[in-house]
Coordinates of C-alpha atoms in Angstrom, one line a residue:
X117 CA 19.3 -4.5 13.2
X118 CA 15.9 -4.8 12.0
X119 CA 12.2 -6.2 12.4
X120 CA 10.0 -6.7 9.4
X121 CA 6.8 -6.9 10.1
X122 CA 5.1 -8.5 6.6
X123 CA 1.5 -9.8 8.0
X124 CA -1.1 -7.1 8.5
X125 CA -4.5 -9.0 9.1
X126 CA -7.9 -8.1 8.5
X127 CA -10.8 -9.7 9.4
X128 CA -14.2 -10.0 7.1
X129 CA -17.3 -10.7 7.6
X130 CA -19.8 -11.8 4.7
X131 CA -22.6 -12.2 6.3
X132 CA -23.2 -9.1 8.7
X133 CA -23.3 -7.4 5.5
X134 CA -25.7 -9.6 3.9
X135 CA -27.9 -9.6 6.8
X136 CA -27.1 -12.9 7.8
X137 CA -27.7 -12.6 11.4
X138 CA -31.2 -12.5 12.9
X139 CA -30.0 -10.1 15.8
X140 CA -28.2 -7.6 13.2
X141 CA -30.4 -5.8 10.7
X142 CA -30.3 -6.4 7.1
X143 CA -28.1 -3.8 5.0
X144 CA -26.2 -4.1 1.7
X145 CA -23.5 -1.8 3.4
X146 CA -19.3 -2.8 4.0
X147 CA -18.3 -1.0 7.4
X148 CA -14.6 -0.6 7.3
X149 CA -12.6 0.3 10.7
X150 CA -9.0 0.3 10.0
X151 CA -8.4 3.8 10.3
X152 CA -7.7 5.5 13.6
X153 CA -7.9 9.0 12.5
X154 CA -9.5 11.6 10.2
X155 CA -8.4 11.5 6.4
X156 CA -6.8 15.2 6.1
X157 CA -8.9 15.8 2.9
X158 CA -10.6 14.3 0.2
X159 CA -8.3 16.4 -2.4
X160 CA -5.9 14.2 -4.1
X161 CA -3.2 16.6 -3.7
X162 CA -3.2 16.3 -0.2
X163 CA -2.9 12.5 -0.2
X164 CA -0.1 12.0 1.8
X165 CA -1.4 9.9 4.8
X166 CA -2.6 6.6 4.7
X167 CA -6.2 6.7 5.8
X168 CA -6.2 10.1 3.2
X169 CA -4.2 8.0 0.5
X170 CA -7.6 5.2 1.3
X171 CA -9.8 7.7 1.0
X172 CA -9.0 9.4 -2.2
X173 CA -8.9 6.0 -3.8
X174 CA -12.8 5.4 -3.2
X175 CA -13.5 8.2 -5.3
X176 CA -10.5 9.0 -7.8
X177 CA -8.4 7.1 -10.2
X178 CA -5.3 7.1 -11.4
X179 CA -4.0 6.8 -15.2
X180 CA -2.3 3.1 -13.1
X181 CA -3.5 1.7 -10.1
X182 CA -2.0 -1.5 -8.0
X183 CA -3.8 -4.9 -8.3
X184 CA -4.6 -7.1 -4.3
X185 CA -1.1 -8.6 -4.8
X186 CA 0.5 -5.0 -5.8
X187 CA 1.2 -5.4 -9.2
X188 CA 0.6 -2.4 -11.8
X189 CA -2.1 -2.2 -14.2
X190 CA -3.9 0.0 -16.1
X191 CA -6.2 2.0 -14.8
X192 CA -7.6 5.6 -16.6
X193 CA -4.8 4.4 -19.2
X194 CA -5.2 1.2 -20.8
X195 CA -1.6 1.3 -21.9
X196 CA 1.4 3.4 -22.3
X197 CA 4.8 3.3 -24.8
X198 CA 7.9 4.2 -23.6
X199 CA 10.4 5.8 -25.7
X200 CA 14.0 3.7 -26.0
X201 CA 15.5 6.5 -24.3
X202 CA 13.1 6.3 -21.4
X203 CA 12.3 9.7 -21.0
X204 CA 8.7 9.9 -23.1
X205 CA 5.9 8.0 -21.8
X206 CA 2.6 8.0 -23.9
X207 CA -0.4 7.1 -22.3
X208 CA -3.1 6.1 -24.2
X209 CA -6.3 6.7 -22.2
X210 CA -9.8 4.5 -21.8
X211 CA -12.5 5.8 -23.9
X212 CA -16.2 6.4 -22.1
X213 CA -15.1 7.7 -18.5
X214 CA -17.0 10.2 -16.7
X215 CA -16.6 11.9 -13.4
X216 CA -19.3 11.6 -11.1
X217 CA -21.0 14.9 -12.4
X218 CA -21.7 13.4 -15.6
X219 CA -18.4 14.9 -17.3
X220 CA -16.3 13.0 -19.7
X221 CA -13.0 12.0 -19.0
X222 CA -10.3 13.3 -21.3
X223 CA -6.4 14.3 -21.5
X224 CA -6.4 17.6 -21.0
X225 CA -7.6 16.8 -17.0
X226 CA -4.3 14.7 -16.6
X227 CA -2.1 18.0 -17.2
X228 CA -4.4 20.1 -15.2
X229 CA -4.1 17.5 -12.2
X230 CA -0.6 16.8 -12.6
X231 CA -0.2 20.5 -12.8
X232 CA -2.4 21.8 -9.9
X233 CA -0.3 19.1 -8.2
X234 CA 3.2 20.7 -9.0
X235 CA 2.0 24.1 -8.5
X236 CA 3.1 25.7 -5.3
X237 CA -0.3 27.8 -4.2
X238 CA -1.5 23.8 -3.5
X239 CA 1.1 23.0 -1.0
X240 CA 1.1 19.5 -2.0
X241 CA 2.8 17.2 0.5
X242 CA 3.3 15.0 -2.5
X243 CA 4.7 16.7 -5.3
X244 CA 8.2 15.1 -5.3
X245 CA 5.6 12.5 -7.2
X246 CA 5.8 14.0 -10.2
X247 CA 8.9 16.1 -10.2
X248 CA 10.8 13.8 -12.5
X249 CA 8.6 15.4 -15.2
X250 CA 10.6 17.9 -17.7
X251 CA 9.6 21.2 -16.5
X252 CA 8.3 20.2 -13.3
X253 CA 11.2 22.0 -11.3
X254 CA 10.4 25.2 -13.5
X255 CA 7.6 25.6 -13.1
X256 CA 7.5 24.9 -9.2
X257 CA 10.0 27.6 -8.9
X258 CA 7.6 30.0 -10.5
X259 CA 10.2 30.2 -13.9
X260 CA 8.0 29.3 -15.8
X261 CA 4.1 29.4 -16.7
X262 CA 3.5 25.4 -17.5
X263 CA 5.1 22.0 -17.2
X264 CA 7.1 21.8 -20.4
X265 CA 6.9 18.1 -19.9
X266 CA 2.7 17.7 -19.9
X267 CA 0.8 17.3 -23.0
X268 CA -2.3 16.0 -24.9
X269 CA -2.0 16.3 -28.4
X270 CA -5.7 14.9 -27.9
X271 CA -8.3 13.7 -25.8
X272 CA -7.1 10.0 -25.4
X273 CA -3.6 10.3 -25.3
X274 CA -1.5 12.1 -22.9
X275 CA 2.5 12.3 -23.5
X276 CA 5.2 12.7 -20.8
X277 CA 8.7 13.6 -20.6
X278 CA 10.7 13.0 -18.1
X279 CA 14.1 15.0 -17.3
X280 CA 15.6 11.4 -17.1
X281 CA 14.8 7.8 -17.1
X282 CA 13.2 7.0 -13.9
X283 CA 12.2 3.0 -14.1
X284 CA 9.4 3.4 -11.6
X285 CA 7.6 6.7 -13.2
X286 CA 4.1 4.4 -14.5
X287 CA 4.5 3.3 -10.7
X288 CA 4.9 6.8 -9.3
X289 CA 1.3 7.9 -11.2
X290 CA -0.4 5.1 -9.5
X291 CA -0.3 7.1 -6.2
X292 CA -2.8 8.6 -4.9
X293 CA -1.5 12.0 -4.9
X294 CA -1.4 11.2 -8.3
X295 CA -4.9 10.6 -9.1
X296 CA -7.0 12.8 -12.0
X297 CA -9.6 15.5 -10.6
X298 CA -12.1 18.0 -13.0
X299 CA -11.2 21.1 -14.7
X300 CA -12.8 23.4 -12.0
X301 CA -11.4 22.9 -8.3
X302 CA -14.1 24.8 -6.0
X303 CA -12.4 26.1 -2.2
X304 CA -14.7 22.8 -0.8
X305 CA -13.2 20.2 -2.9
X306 CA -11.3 18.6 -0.2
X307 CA -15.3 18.3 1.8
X308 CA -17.1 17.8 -1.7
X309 CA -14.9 16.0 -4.3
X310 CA -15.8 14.8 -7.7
X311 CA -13.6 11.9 -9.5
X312 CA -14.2 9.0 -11.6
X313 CA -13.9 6.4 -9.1
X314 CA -16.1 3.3 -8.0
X315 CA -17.6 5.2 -4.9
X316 CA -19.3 8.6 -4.5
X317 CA -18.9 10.7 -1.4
X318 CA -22.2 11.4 0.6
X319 CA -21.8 12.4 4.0
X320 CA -18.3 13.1 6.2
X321 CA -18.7 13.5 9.8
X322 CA -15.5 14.8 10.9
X323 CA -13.6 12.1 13.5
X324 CA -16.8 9.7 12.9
X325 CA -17.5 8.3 9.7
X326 CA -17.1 8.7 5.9
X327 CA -20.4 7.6 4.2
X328 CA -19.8 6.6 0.9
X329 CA -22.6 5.7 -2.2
X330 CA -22.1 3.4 -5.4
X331 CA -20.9 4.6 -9.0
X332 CA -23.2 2.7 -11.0
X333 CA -21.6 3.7 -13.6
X334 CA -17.9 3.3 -12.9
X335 CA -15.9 1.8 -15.7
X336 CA -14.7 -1.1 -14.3
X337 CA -18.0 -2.0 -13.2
X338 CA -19.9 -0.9 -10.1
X339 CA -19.4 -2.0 -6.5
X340 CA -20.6 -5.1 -5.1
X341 CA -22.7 -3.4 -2.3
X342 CA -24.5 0.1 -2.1
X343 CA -22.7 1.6 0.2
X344 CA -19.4 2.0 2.3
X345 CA -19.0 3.1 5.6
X346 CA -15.4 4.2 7.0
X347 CA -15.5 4.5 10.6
X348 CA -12.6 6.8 12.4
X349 CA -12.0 4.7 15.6
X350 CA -8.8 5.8 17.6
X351 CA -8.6 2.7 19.7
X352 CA -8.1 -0.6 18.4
X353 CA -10.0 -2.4 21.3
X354 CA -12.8 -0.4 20.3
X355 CA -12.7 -1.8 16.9
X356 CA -12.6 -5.2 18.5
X357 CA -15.9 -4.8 20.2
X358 CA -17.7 -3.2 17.7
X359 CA -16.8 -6.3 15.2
X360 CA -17.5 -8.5 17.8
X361 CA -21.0 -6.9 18.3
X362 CA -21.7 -6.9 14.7
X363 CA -21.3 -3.3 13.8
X364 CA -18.1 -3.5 11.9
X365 CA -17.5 -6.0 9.0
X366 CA -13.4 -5.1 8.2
X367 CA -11.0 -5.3 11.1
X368 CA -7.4 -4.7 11.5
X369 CA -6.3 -7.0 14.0
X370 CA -3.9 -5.8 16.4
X371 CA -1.1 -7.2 17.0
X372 CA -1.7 -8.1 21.0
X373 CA -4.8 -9.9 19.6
X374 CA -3.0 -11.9 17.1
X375 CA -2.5 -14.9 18.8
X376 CA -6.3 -15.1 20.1
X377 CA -7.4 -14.7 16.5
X378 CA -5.2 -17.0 14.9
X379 CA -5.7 -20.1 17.2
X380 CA -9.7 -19.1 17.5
X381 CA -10.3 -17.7 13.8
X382 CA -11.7 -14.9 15.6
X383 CA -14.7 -14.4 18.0
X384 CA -17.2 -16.4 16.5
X385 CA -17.6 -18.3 13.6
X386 CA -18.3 -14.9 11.7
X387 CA -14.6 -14.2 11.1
X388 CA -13.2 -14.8 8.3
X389 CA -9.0 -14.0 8.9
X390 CA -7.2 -13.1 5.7
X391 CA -3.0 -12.1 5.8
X392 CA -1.2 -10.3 3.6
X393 CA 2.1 -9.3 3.2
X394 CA 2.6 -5.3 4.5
X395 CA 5.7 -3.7 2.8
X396 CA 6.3 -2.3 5.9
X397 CA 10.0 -2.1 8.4
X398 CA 10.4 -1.9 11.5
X399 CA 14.2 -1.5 12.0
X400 CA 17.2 0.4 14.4
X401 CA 18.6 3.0 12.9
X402 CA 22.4 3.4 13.7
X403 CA 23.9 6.5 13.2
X404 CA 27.2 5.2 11.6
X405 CA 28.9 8.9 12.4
X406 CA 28.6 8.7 16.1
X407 CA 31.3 7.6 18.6
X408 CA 32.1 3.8 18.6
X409 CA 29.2 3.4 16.1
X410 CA 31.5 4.3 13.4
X411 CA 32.8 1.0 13.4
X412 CA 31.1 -1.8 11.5
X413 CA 32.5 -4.6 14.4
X414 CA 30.2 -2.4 16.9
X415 CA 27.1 -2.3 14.7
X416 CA 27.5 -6.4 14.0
X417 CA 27.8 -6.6 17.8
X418 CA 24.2 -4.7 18.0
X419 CA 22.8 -7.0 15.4
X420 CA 24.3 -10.1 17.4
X421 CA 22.6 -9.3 20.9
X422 CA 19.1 -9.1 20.0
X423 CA 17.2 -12.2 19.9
X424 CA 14.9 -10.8 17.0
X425 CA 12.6 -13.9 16.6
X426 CA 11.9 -13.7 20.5
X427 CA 10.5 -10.0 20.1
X428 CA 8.9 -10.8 16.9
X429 CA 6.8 -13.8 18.6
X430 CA 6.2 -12.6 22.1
X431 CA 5.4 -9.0 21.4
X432 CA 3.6 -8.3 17.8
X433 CA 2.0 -11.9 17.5
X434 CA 4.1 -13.2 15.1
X435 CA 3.4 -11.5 12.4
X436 CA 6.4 -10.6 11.0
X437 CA 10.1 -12.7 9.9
X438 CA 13.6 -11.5 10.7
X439 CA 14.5 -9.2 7.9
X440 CA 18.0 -9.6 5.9
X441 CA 18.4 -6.9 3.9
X442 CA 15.8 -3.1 3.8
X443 CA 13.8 -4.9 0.4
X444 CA 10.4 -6.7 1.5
X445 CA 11.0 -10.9 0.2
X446 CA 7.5 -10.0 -1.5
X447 CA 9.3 -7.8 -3.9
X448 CA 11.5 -8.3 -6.4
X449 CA 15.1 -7.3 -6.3
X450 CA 15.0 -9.3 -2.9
X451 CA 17.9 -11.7 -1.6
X452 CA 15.5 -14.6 -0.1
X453 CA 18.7 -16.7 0.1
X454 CA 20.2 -14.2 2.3
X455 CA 20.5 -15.2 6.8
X456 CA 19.9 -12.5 8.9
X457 CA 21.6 -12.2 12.2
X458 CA 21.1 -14.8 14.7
X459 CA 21.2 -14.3 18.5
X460 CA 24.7 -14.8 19.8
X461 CA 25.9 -13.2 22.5
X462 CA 29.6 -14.1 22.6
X463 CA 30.2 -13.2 19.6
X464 CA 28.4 -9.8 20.1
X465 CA 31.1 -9.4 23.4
X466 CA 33.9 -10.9 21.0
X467 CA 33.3 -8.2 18.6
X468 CA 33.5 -5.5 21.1
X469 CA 36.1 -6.3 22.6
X470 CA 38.1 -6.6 19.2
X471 CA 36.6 -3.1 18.6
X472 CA 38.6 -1.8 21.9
X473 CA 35.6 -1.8 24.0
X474 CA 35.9 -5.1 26.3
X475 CA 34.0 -3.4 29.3
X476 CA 31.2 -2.7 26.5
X477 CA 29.6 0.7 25.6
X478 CA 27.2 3.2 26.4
X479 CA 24.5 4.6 24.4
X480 CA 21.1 5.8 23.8
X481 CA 18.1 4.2 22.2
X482 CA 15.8 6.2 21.0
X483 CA 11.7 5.3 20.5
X484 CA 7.9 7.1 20.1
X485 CA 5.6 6.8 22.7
X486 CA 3.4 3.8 20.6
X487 CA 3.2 1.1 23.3
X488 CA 4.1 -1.9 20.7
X489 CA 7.7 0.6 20.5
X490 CA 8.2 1.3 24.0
X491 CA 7.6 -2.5 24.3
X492 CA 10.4 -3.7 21.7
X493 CA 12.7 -1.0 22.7
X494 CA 12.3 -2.3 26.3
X495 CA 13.0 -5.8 25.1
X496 CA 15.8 -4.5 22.9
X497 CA 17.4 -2.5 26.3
X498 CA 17.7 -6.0 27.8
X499 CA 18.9 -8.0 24.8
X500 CA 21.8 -5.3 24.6
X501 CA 22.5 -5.2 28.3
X502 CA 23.2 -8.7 28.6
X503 CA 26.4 -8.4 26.0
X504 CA 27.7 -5.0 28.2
X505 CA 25.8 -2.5 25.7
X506 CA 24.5 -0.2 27.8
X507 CA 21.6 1.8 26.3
X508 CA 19.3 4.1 28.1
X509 CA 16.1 5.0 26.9
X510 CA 14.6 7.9 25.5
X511 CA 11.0 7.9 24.7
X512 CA 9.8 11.1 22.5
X513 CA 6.6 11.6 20.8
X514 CA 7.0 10.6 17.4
X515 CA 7.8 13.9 15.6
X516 CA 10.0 14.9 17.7
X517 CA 11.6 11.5 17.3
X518 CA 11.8 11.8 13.9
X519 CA 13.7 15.1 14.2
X520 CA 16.2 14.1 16.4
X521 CA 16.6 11.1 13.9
X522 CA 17.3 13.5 11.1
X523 CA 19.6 15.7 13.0
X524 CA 21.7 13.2 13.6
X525 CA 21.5 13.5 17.3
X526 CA 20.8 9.7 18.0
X527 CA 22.8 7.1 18.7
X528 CA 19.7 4.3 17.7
X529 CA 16.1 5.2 16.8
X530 CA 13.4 2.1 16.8
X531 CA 11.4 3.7 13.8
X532 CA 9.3 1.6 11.1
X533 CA 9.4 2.4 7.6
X534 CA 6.0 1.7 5.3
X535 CA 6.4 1.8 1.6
X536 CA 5.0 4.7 -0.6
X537 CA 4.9 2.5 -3.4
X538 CA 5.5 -1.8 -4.0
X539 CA 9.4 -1.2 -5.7
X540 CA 12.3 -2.3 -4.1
X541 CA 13.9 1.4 -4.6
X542 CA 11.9 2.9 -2.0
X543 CA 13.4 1.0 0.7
X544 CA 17.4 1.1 -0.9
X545 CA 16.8 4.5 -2.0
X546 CA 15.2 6.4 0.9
X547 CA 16.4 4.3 3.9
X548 CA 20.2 4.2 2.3
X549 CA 21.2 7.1 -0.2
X550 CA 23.4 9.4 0.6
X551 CA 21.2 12.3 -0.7
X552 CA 18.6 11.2 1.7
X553 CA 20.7 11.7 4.5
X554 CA 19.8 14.7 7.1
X555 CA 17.4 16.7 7.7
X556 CA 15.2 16.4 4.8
X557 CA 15.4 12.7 4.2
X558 CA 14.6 8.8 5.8
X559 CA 18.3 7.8 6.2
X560 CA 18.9 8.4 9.8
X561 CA 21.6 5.9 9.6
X562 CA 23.5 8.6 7.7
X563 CA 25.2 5.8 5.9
X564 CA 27.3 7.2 2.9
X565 CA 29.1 4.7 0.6
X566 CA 29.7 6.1 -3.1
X567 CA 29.4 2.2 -4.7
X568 CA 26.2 1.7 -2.7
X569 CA 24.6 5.0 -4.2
X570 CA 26.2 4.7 -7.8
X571 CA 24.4 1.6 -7.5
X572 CA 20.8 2.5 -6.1
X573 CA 21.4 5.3 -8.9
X574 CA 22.2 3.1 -11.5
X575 CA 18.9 0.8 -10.7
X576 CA 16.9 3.9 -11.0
X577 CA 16.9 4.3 -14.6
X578 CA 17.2 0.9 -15.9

């Protein structure tokens, strides 16, 4: 029973930061508002956030990076081999690239990054990364003094070996987390970092702004305007007023203001409204090991009673289709042939009642405090109750959520899902897996098929 949600919508506008207005001053700045809370750091290692992933990506690159349409490219490696065993990856790094202290780029800063990474005195939230690297394991575990995996037999070409194949490794480096930092790591780096990127950082006022200068000399040529500003605005009317007053140029909409913007194109003629597809879920989780949930006729029954489209149109703008299948249509590996559930409430009783439960069930729907959640669970409570489910509500804030989700002590959990990385093996393999059910993994479903994993597995390496 799930929601995908695939338009996230931003609004531009050219000319504030041209100075095209005669009531706004002229400034060759971008004011960006999208992100509701402080970045964490500015360290790459500690990219496991989104607004810290955005951050990081201003002023540190990768050896790949994702293009606007999330496609791989190169990025501080213009290519790589693969070995025919897929295990040995050799990257063969761009020539003339220099951090923003004048420093030139070479090899031997990959395995230090990829290293400081994997090493347990950084308490990287994101070293599962790069743990398919030989070694990696090893060396985490304090066994040994290196990552057997990591070398640079010199300065432009960097060779990796994995433990196994893994398909989606060039993709895994294009993370932020991921991303290549000096030789010398001061305590500050997090407040004062130095990478290669296209932007330079020059002022961070904590739970305000992010102030952000040109790299004139940034390989892939420098930045179209002098300056970025990231504002941290928690609220999203906020945001809306300060774009509509001319003091922010980049706006996510939200999704109560969807409608307005669509069918206006935005206060003013200023706005420019561009979507894109967001590899993002929003789905139930059913916990397939609890009471009458255990069988499938039950869990087709909760897929039958919710009018999906309804919720997707009256309560997140539209911006979103009814999902059929965990993989986002915009990736590949997706069934775009495939119907998802329609609404049908007979056949949701029918089921029930074939399952032994005629006078219908009860059970508990759990959901974070977000008002666009308690909004769709409240929706979803109705749908339910109308073919005898009888679900109560529990609202929880969102960690705690989560925990009870992983504990296996819900019946449903309304929970969204945003990709890590544009593969279709980080929805099936998260979401689905068997390892990744329990306390340490996404699969709150708990579903457990051995042909579904040998599969996922399978995919993996090829």
């Amino acid at each position: 029973m799930s929601i995908r949600r695939t338009l996230a919508l931003l609004a531009l506008t050219g000319a504030i930061a041209c100075g095209g207005r005669d009531d706004v001053p002229a400034r060759n700045t971008i004011i960006d508002s999208r992100d509701r809370y402080d970045p964490r750091s500015l360290d790459p290692s500690q990219a496991t956030d989104v607004p810290t992933g955005r951050a990081v990506s201003y002023v540190f690159d990768g050896l790949t990076r994702f293009s606007p349409d999330a496609q791989l490219e190169p990025s501080l490696a213009e290519r790589w081999d693969v070995s025919p065993d897929g295990r040995t990856y050799t990257f063969h790094l761009r020539s003339g690239v220099k951090f923003h202290d004048g420093t030139p780029f070479v090899a031997r800063h990959v395995v230090g990054s990829w290293q400081r990474v994997l090493d347990p005195a950084t308490r990287s939230g994101g070293a599962s990364m790069l743990s398919a690297i030989a070694g990696a394991t090893a060396f985490s575990d304090r066994r040994a003094e290196s990552v057997s995996g990591l070398s640079a037999p010199d300065d432009s070409t960097v060779v990796v070996t994995l433990e196994e194949p893994l398909a989606i490794f060039p993709i895994l480096v294009a993370m932020p987390v991921a991303a290549i930092v000096p030789d010398s790591i001061p305590p500050n780096f997090g407040e004062r970092p130095i990478g290669t990127g296209p932007w330079r950082l020059v002022e961070w006022r904590h739970d305000d702004y992010l102030l952000f200068a040109s790299n004139p000399d940034y390989w892939d040529g420098a930045p179209a305007t002098d300056s970025l500003l990231a504002r941290i605005i928690p609220e999203p009317s906020t945001s809306v007023a300060e774009f509509e007053s001319g003091n922010v140029d980049l706006l996510y909409v939200p999704e109560s203001e969807s409608r307005r913007w669509q069918e206006s194109g935005g206060p003013g003629d200023r706005a420019q409204l561009v979507s894109v597809p967001a590899l993002r879920l929003w789905y139930v989780g059913i916990n397939v090991t609890r009471g009458p949930l255990r069988d499938p006729r039950v869990r087709q029954a909760l897929n039958y009673a919710i009018d999906v489209q309804s919720i997707v149109d009256a309560l997140i703008g539209g911006r979103g289709r009814l999902a059929a299948g965990v993989i986002p249509p915009s990736l590949a590996g997706a069934d775009t042939t495939r119907a998802p559930y329609g609404h049908d409430v007979a056949r949701a009783r029918q089921l029930l009642a074939e399952a032994g439960h005629p006078d219908g069930i009860e059970l508990q729907l759990w959901h974070s405090q977000d008002a666009a959640f308690t909004n769709v669970a409240s929706a979803i409570q109705a749908y339910l109750r109308a073919a005898g489910i009888r679900a109560t509500l529990v609202q929880r804030e969102a960690a705690a959520m989560r925990a009870a989700a992983r504990n296996g002590e819900t019946d449903l959990v309304l929970k969204d899902w945003y990709a890590d990385y544009p593969d279709a093996e980080n929805f099936l393999y998260p979401l689905l897996h068997g390892d990744n059910a329990g306390q340490n993994g996404a699969n709150v479903s708990f579903y457990d098929d051995p042909t579904f994993d040998s599969l996922v597995s399978a995919s993996r390496v090829e």
